[in-house]
mmCIF file of C-alpha atoms in Angstrom:
data_model
loop_
_atom_site.group_PDB
_atom_site.id
_atom_site.type_symbol
_atom_site.label_atom_id
_atom_site.label_comp_id
_atom_site.label_asym_id
_atom_site.label_seq_id
_atom_site.Cartn_x
_atom_site.Cartn_y
_atom_site.Cartn_z
ATOM 1 C CA MET C 1 93.234 50.252 138.979
ATOM 2 C CA ALA C 2 91.233 53.264 137.894
ATOM 3 C CA LEU C 3 93.990 55.559 139.015
ATOM 4 C CA THR C 4 96.653 53.618 137.124
ATOM 5 C CA LYS C 5 94.595 53.818 133.947
ATOM 6 C CA THR C 6 93.920 57.542 134.156
ATOM 7 C CA ALA C 7 97.563 58.584 134.685
ATOM 8 C CA PRO C 8 98.812 57.473 131.221
ATOM 9 C CA GLU C 9 95.707 58.946 129.663
ATOM 10 C CA ALA C 10 96.386 62.272 131.382
ATOM 11 C CA ARG C 11 99.976 62.247 130.107
ATOM 12 C CA ARG C 12 98.831 61.504 126.551
ATOM 13 C CA LYS C 13 96.248 64.269 126.757
ATOM 14 C CA SER C 14 98.893 66.686 128.058
ATOM 15 C CA ARG C 15 101.260 65.805 125.196
ATOM 16 C CA SER C 16 98.427 66.197 122.707
ATOM 17 C CA MET C 17 97.534 69.618 124.044
ATOM 18 C CA SER C 18 101.221 70.608 124.038
ATOM 19 C CA GLY C 19 101.584 69.534 120.421
ATOM 20 C CA THR C 20 98.446 71.426 119.450
ATOM 21 C CA GLY C 21 99.726 74.554 121.204
ATOM 22 C CA GLY C 22 103.069 74.274 119.423
ATOM 23 C CA ARG C 23 101.417 73.975 116.029
ATOM 24 C CA THR C 24 99.178 76.958 116.790
ATOM 25 C CA ALA C 25 102.172 79.067 117.854
ATOM 26 C CA ALA C 26 104.064 78.047 114.716
ATOM 27 C CA LEU C 27 101.057 78.985 112.583
ATOM 28 C CA PHE C 28 100.918 82.486 114.046
ATOM 29 C CA LEU C 29 104.707 82.988 113.969
ATOM 30 C CA THR C 30 105.162 81.860 110.368
ATOM 31 C CA PRO C 31 104.053 85.186 108.792
ATOM 32 C CA PHE C 32 106.434 87.123 111.034
ATOM 33 C CA PHE C 33 109.440 84.937 110.220
ATOM 34 C CA ALA C 34 108.541 85.007 106.517
ATOM 35 C CA VAL C 35 108.455 88.814 106.451
ATOM 36 C CA PHE C 36 111.591 88.982 108.625
ATOM 37 C CA ALA C 37 113.451 86.693 106.224
ATOM 38 C CA LEU C 38 112.365 88.672 103.160
ATOM 39 C CA ALA C 39 112.828 92.153 104.620
ATOM 40 C CA MET C 40 115.890 91.628 106.825
ATOM 41 C CA VAL C 41 117.821 88.417 106.240
ATOM 42 C CA ALA C 42 117.621 88.346 102.420
ATOM 43 C CA PRO C 43 118.878 91.959 101.929
ATOM 44 C CA VAL C 44 121.788 91.348 104.310
ATOM 45 C CA ILE C 45 122.802 88.179 102.467
ATOM 46 C CA TYR C 46 122.445 89.937 99.109
ATOM 47 C CA SER C 47 124.609 92.841 100.342
ATOM 48 C CA ILE C 48 127.319 90.454 101.521
ATOM 49 C CA VAL C 49 127.322 88.666 98.161
ATOM 50 C CA LEU C 50 127.282 91.979 96.270
ATOM 51 C CA SER C 51 130.290 93.267 98.217
ATOM 52 C CA PHE C 52 132.509 90.508 96.821
ATOM 53 C CA PHE C 53 131.887 91.458 93.170
ATOM 54 C CA ALA C 54 132.619 94.480 90.981
ATOM 55 C CA GLN C 55 131.666 95.821 87.583
ATOM 56 C CA GLN C 56 134.756 95.769 85.371
ATOM 57 C CA LYS C 57 135.238 96.898 81.769
ATOM 58 C CA SER C 58 137.733 95.408 79.348
ATOM 59 C CA GLY C 59 140.258 97.279 77.211
ATOM 60 C CA LEU C 60 140.430 101.023 77.810
ATOM 61 C CA GLY C 61 137.126 101.044 79.638
ATOM 62 C CA PHE C 62 134.920 101.307 76.547
ATOM 63 C CA GLY C 63 133.958 97.649 76.511
ATOM 64 C CA GLN C 64 130.863 96.159 78.009
ATOM 65 C CA ALA C 65 130.979 95.911 81.793
ATOM 66 C CA LYS C 66 130.891 92.470 83.314
ATOM 67 C CA THR C 67 130.532 91.311 86.876
ATOM 68 C CA SER C 68 133.691 89.783 88.304
ATOM 69 C CA PHE C 69 134.527 88.249 91.666
ATOM 70 C CA VAL C 70 137.066 90.513 93.417
ATOM 71 C CA GLY C 71 137.074 89.100 96.948
ATOM 72 C CA LEU C 72 137.888 91.717 99.579
ATOM 73 C CA GLU C 73 138.953 94.375 97.097
ATOM 74 C CA ASN C 74 135.848 96.499 97.672
ATOM 75 C CA TYR C 75 136.434 96.439 101.423
ATOM 76 C CA LEU C 76 140.045 97.499 100.952
ATOM 77 C CA GLN C 77 139.045 100.353 98.659
ATOM 78 C CA VAL C 78 136.455 101.565 101.154
ATOM 79 C CA LEU C 79 138.935 101.449 104.045
ATOM 80 C CA GLN C 80 141.543 103.233 101.915
ATOM 81 C CA SER C 81 139.100 106.027 101.106
ATOM 82 C CA GLU C 82 140.082 109.170 102.994
ATOM 83 C CA SER C 83 136.497 110.449 102.939
ATOM 84 C CA PHE C 84 135.130 107.233 104.472
ATOM 85 C CA VAL C 85 137.779 107.115 107.212
ATOM 86 C CA GLY C 86 137.294 110.838 107.805
ATOM 87 C CA GLY C 87 133.554 110.237 108.100
ATOM 88 C CA ILE C 88 134.192 107.619 110.808
ATOM 89 C CA GLY C 89 136.397 110.106 112.659
ATOM 90 C CA GLY C 90 133.708 112.783 112.418
ATOM 91 C CA LEU C 91 131.112 110.306 113.621
ATOM 92 C CA ALA C 92 133.306 109.405 116.607
ATOM 93 C CA LEU C 93 133.556 113.083 117.527
ATOM 94 C CA TYR C 94 129.790 113.384 117.124
ATOM 95 C CA CYS C 95 129.328 110.465 119.563
ATOM 96 C CA LEU C 96 131.655 112.045 122.127
ATOM 97 C CA ILE C 97 129.508 115.186 122.161
ATOM 98 C CA TYR C 98 126.043 113.750 121.563
ATOM 99 C CA ILE C 99 125.930 110.747 123.915
ATOM 100 C CA PRO C 100 126.907 112.567 127.144
ATOM 101 C CA CYS C 101 124.604 115.510 126.338
ATOM 102 C CA MET C 102 121.586 113.397 125.431
ATOM 103 C CA VAL C 103 121.931 110.705 128.109
ATOM 104 C CA GLY C 104 122.862 113.235 130.795
ATOM 105 C CA GLY C 105 119.945 115.475 129.846
ATOM 106 C CA ALA C 106 117.498 112.568 129.771
ATOM 107 C CA LEU C 107 118.677 111.378 133.195
ATOM 108 C CA ALA C 108 118.390 114.871 134.683
ATOM 109 C CA PHE C 109 114.876 115.378 133.310
ATOM 110 C CA ALA C 110 113.755 111.928 134.500
ATOM 111 C CA LEU C 111 115.062 112.527 138.023
ATOM 112 C CA LEU C 112 113.389 115.933 138.156
ATOM 113 C CA LEU C 113 110.075 114.449 137.036
ATOM 114 C CA ASP C 114 110.373 111.732 139.665
ATOM 115 C CA ALA C 115 111.230 114.175 142.456
ATOM 116 C CA ALA C 116 108.529 114.879 144.985
ATOM 117 C CA VAL C 117 108.723 118.594 144.212
ATOM 118 C CA ALA C 118 107.796 118.071 140.554
ATOM 119 C CA LYS C 119 104.268 119.255 139.778
ATOM 120 C CA ALA C 120 102.107 118.540 136.722
ATOM 121 C CA LYS C 121 104.201 115.498 135.809
ATOM 122 C CA LYS C 122 101.940 114.445 132.945
ATOM 123 C CA LEU C 123 102.200 117.877 131.319
ATOM 124 C CA PHE C 124 105.989 117.951 131.651
ATOM 125 C CA GLN C 125 106.250 114.409 130.252
ATOM 126 C CA LEU C 126 104.218 115.482 127.226
ATOM 127 C CA LEU C 127 106.275 118.626 126.661
ATOM 128 C CA VAL C 128 109.559 116.723 126.939
ATOM 129 C CA PHE C 129 108.399 113.874 124.687
ATOM 130 C CA LEU C 130 106.748 116.101 122.065
ATOM 131 C CA PRO C 131 109.926 116.790 119.996
ATOM 132 C CA HIS C 132 110.371 113.034 119.474
ATOM 133 C CA ALA C 133 106.939 112.912 117.841
ATOM 134 C CA VAL C 134 108.241 115.203 115.082
ATOM 135 C CA PRO C 135 109.677 113.167 112.154
ATOM 136 C CA GLY C 136 113.423 113.472 111.712
ATOM 137 C CA VAL C 137 113.149 115.128 108.291
ATOM 138 C CA ILE C 138 110.731 117.768 109.612
ATOM 139 C CA ALA C 139 112.934 118.387 112.654
ATOM 140 C CA ALA C 140 115.987 118.881 110.441
ATOM 141 C CA LEU C 141 114.046 121.301 108.200
ATOM 142 C CA ILE C 142 112.873 123.293 111.227
ATOM 143 C CA TRP C 143 116.379 123.626 112.597
ATOM 144 C CA ALA C 144 117.833 124.389 109.144
ATOM 145 C CA TYR C 145 115.456 127.370 109.080
ATOM 146 C CA LEU C 146 116.483 128.371 112.615
ATOM 147 C CA TYR C 147 120.180 128.132 111.704
ATOM 148 C CA THR C 148 120.092 130.013 108.378
ATOM 149 C CA PRO C 149 121.310 133.631 108.631
ATOM 150 C CA GLY C 150 118.924 136.228 107.261
ATOM 151 C CA VAL C 151 115.776 134.236 108.007
ATOM 152 C CA SER C 152 116.422 132.781 111.460
ATOM 153 C CA PRO C 153 114.848 134.708 114.357
ATOM 154 C CA ILE C 154 117.462 133.203 116.697
ATOM 155 C CA VAL C 155 120.358 134.531 114.601
ATOM 156 C CA SER C 156 118.627 137.929 114.332
ATOM 157 C CA VAL C 157 118.184 138.204 118.106
ATOM 158 C CA LEU C 158 121.818 137.238 118.699
ATOM 159 C CA GLN C 159 123.001 139.780 116.145
ATOM 160 C CA GLY C 160 120.832 142.415 117.821
ATOM 161 C CA GLY C 161 122.707 141.688 121.041
ATOM 162 C CA GLY C 162 126.082 142.029 119.340
ATOM 163 C CA ILE C 163 126.705 138.290 119.024
ATOM 164 C CA SER C 164 127.527 137.096 115.525
ATOM 165 C CA LEU C 165 127.227 133.339 115.091
ATOM 166 C CA ASN C 166 126.930 131.246 111.967
ATOM 167 C CA PHE C 167 125.598 127.864 113.050
ATOM 168 C CA LEU C 168 126.274 126.430 109.590
ATOM 169 C CA ASP C 169 130.002 127.155 109.277
ATOM 170 C CA ASN C 170 132.722 124.531 109.677
ATOM 171 C CA GLN C 171 133.372 125.345 113.338
ATOM 172 C CA LEU C 172 129.763 125.059 114.535
ATOM 173 C CA ILE C 173 128.165 122.593 112.127
ATOM 174 C CA LEU C 174 128.916 119.571 114.313
ATOM 175 C CA PRO C 175 127.425 121.057 117.527
ATOM 176 C CA SER C 176 124.477 122.274 115.453
ATOM 177 C CA ILE C 177 123.680 118.751 114.241
ATOM 178 C CA VAL C 178 124.244 117.375 117.753
ATOM 179 C CA ASN C 179 121.678 119.885 119.020
ATOM 180 C CA ILE C 180 119.076 118.588 116.548
ATOM 181 C CA ALA C 181 119.614 114.974 117.636
ATOM 182 C CA VAL C 182 119.516 115.912 121.333
ATOM 183 C CA TRP C 183 116.276 117.839 120.763
ATOM 184 C CA GLU C 184 114.753 114.834 118.983
ATOM 185 C CA TRP C 185 115.776 111.956 121.255
ATOM 186 C CA THR C 186 116.054 113.277 124.804
ATOM 187 C CA GLY C 187 112.308 113.051 125.457
ATOM 188 C CA TYR C 188 112.123 109.452 124.251
ATOM 189 C CA ASN C 189 114.817 108.382 126.699
ATOM 190 C CA VAL C 190 113.303 110.454 129.508
ATOM 191 C CA ILE C 191 110.169 108.304 129.299
ATOM 192 C CA ILE C 192 112.235 105.092 129.524
ATOM 193 C CA LEU C 193 114.189 106.311 132.554
ATOM 194 C CA PHE C 194 111.126 107.788 134.239
ATOM 195 C CA THR C 195 109.313 104.457 133.850
ATOM 196 C CA ALA C 196 112.287 102.689 135.463
ATOM 197 C CA LEU C 197 112.244 105.208 138.309
ATOM 198 C CA GLN C 198 108.602 104.416 139.007
ATOM 199 C CA ALA C 199 109.649 100.857 139.833
ATOM 200 C CA VAL C 200 112.014 102.027 142.596
ATOM 201 C CA SER C 201 110.619 101.060 145.985
ATOM 202 C CA ARG C 202 109.009 104.053 147.670
ATOM 203 C CA GLU C 203 109.688 102.450 151.068
ATOM 204 C CA VAL C 204 113.432 102.578 150.423
ATOM 205 C CA LEU C 205 113.219 106.244 149.458
ATOM 206 C CA GLU C 206 111.146 107.073 152.530
ATOM 207 C CA ALA C 207 113.671 105.296 154.744
ATOM 208 C CA ALA C 208 116.473 107.330 153.139
ATOM 209 C CA ARG C 209 114.592 110.565 153.779
ATOM 210 C CA VAL C 210 114.034 109.556 157.411
ATOM 211 C CA ASP C 211 117.792 109.047 157.704
ATOM 212 C CA GLY C 212 118.280 112.622 156.494
ATOM 213 C CA ALA C 213 119.039 112.084 152.803
ATOM 214 C CA GLY C 214 117.913 114.925 150.554
ATOM 215 C CA GLU C 215 116.625 114.610 146.986
ATOM 216 C CA ILE C 216 120.101 114.868 145.446
ATOM 217 C CA ARG C 217 121.601 112.279 147.795
ATOM 218 C CA ALA C 218 118.660 109.922 147.215
ATOM 219 C CA ALA C 219 118.950 110.351 143.454
ATOM 220 C CA VAL C 220 122.702 109.623 143.385
ATOM 221 C CA SER C 221 122.897 106.878 146.020
ATOM 222 C CA ILE C 222 119.576 105.058 145.567
ATOM 223 C CA LYS C 223 117.747 105.879 142.349
ATOM 224 C CA LEU C 224 120.708 105.916 139.974
ATOM 225 C CA PRO C 225 122.119 102.481 140.939
ATOM 226 C CA LEU C 226 118.648 100.919 140.709
ATOM 227 C CA ILE C 227 117.995 102.174 137.161
ATOM 228 C CA LEU C 228 121.386 101.165 135.747
ATOM 229 C CA PRO C 229 119.807 98.363 133.630
ATOM 230 C CA ALA C 230 117.510 100.890 131.936
ATOM 231 C CA LEU C 231 120.431 103.259 131.482
ATOM 232 C CA SER C 232 122.404 100.424 129.880
ATOM 233 C CA VAL C 233 119.605 99.806 127.383
ATOM 234 C CA ILE C 234 119.544 103.494 126.508
ATOM 235 C CA MET C 235 123.305 103.508 125.965
ATOM 236 C CA LEU C 236 123.061 100.474 123.685
ATOM 237 C CA PHE C 237 120.268 101.966 121.583
ATOM 238 C CA THR C 238 122.033 105.327 121.458
ATOM 239 C CA VAL C 239 125.330 103.882 120.225
ATOM 240 C CA ILE C 240 123.529 101.935 117.497
ATOM 241 C CA GLY C 241 121.474 104.996 116.588
ATOM 242 C CA THR C 242 124.502 107.268 116.215
ATOM 243 C CA LEU C 243 125.989 104.915 113.627
ATOM 244 C CA GLN C 244 122.799 105.376 111.600
ATOM 245 C CA LEU C 245 123.212 109.162 111.449
ATOM 246 C CA PHE C 246 121.999 110.248 108.021
ATOM 247 C CA THR C 247 118.802 112.339 107.959
ATOM 248 C CA GLU C 248 119.963 115.409 109.889
ATOM 249 C CA PRO C 249 123.277 116.039 108.048
ATOM 250 C CA SER C 250 121.646 115.244 104.697
ATOM 251 C CA ILE C 251 118.988 117.926 105.213
ATOM 252 C CA ILE C 252 121.369 120.467 106.759
ATOM 253 C CA GLY C 253 123.782 119.810 103.885
ATOM 254 C CA LYS C 254 121.271 121.398 101.501
ATOM 255 C CA ALA C 255 121.743 124.718 103.302
ATOM 256 C CA THR C 256 125.518 124.715 103.733
ATOM 257 C CA ALA C 257 128.660 123.475 102.057
ATOM 258 C CA SER C 258 130.095 122.506 105.445
ATOM 259 C CA VAL C 259 128.349 119.129 105.175
ATOM 260 C CA THR C 260 129.647 117.144 102.217
ATOM 261 C CA SER C 261 128.032 114.134 100.559
ATOM 262 C CA THR C 262 130.411 111.855 102.485
ATOM 263 C CA TRP C 263 130.212 113.613 105.866
ATOM 264 C CA VAL C 264 129.330 110.405 107.766
ATOM 265 C CA PRO C 265 129.719 106.731 106.706
ATOM 266 C CA ASN C 266 126.023 106.294 105.859
ATOM 267 C CA MET C 267 126.167 109.304 103.565
ATOM 268 C CA TRP C 268 129.326 107.854 101.981
ATOM 269 C CA ALA C 269 127.484 104.610 101.224
ATOM 270 C CA TYR C 270 124.488 106.526 99.830
ATOM 271 C CA ASP C 271 126.775 108.625 97.623
ATOM 272 C CA ALA C 272 128.552 105.508 96.368
ATOM 273 C CA ALA C 273 125.270 103.811 95.479
ATOM 274 C CA PHE C 274 123.211 106.630 93.966
ATOM 275 C CA ASN C 275 125.714 109.273 92.839
ATOM 276 C CA ARG C 276 128.716 107.188 91.806
ATOM 277 C CA HIS C 277 126.552 104.160 90.890
ATOM 278 C CA ASN C 278 128.918 101.749 92.610
ATOM 279 C CA LEU C 279 126.561 99.393 94.410
ATOM 280 C CA ASN C 280 129.365 96.981 95.231
ATOM 281 C CA GLN C 281 131.377 99.509 97.227
ATOM 282 C CA ALA C 282 128.175 100.762 98.840
ATOM 283 C CA ALA C 283 127.400 97.200 99.948
ATOM 284 C CA ALA C 284 130.922 96.788 101.343
ATOM 285 C CA ALA C 285 130.630 100.080 103.248
ATOM 286 C CA SER C 286 127.259 99.004 104.663
ATOM 287 C CA ILE C 287 128.691 95.707 105.888
ATOM 288 C CA LEU C 288 131.602 97.531 107.530
ATOM 289 C CA ILE C 289 129.175 99.878 109.301
ATOM 290 C CA ALA C 290 127.143 96.885 110.475
ATOM 291 C CA LEU C 291 130.281 95.172 111.804
ATOM 292 C CA LEU C 292 131.274 98.352 113.621
ATOM 293 C CA ALA C 293 127.801 98.513 115.172
ATOM 294 C CA ALA C 294 128.080 94.881 116.275
ATOM 295 C CA VAL C 295 131.492 95.452 117.890
ATOM 296 C CA LEU C 296 130.366 98.601 119.706
ATOM 297 C CA SER C 297 127.145 96.918 120.839
ATOM 298 C CA TRP C 298 129.153 94.039 122.274
ATOM 299 C CA ALA C 299 131.508 96.460 124.049
ATOM 300 C CA VAL C 300 128.629 98.477 125.527
ATOM 301 C CA THR C 301 126.851 95.303 126.634
ATOM 302 C CA ARG C 302 129.963 93.943 128.336
ATOM 303 C CA PHE C 303 130.660 97.246 130.065
ATOM 304 C CA SER C 304 127.031 97.552 131.179
ATOM 305 C CA SER C 305 126.938 94.035 132.581
ATOM 306 C CA ARG C 306 130.051 94.717 134.646
ATOM 307 C CA MET C 307 128.579 97.992 135.919
ATOM 308 C CA ASN C 308 125.333 96.243 136.900
ATOM 309 C CA LYS C 309 127.249 93.529 138.790
ATOM 310 C CA ALA C 310 129.462 96.025 140.613
#
C-alpha cells in the first residue's frame, strides 16, 4: 500500500518540478526574445511594409508629398535599375574569386597546422587569426593606404623593380577588394577548421600512416571527408557574408573613382536611403537582398547535406 501511495505522489512532484523549471526557463528567455523582437523582427516587418508604399507628389511635383500604396512597384523599379542589377553581377564575380581563395586558403592553413611537422602551433594560430581581430573599417583604411600610388611602400617597391601596377584602377579594383576580405576572414575560418581537425581520431591517422599513407594522402583521404560538416558551415557563413559586402568598397571608394556609390547591392540600398532619400526603394532593395541570401543559403545547405551523405 505504501508503494502505491508514493508512486502518484512522485509523479505529481515530477510534474511540479517540470512546471517550475519551465517557468524559470521562460523567465530567463523573455528578455532575449523581447530584444530579438525589437531589434530584428520589428525592423524586418517595418521594411516589408515600407517597401509597398511610396512618396508621391500631386500636380507637377510641387505639391505636398503623400504616402501612397504602390504594391510591387518599388521592387520592379529596383530590379529595372541597371546599377542594381550590375551590382549583383559584380557581387557574383566577387564571390567566384573570393570564396575559393578564402576557403581554400583556410583549409590549407588548417591542414598545415594540424600536420605533425607543424611547430609552434599556438603562435601560428595567433598570427593567422590576428588580421580578423582588426575591425573591417581599419583593415580597409590600412589597405587603402597600401594601394594608393605615391604613398604605398608596396607600389614603390614594385615600381623600383620595373613593375607598374595601380591597384585602384578598374581592372584591379575587384581583386584588390577580394584581397582585403581574404586577409580579414581567412584566420577566422582556419580556427574553425583546425578545431574540427582536432576531433579527428588519432588512431585512424596512425593506422593510415602504418599502411604507408603520407601527410598529403591522409589529409585528402581521411581528414578532409571527416571535416566536411565544418566546411559546410564555413561555406554557408561565407555566402551570407559576401552578400553583406559594404565596408571595404565604401572605404576604398573614397580613394578611387573605380568604386561607385552603387558598386554592390548594399551600397545601392544605402545610396537610395541616404543620398536619394528614397527609403521605400531602399527597403525594397534590402528585402530583395535578404531573399537572395535565403535562396543561396538553402542551395548551399542542400548541396552540403548531399556531400555529407555521399
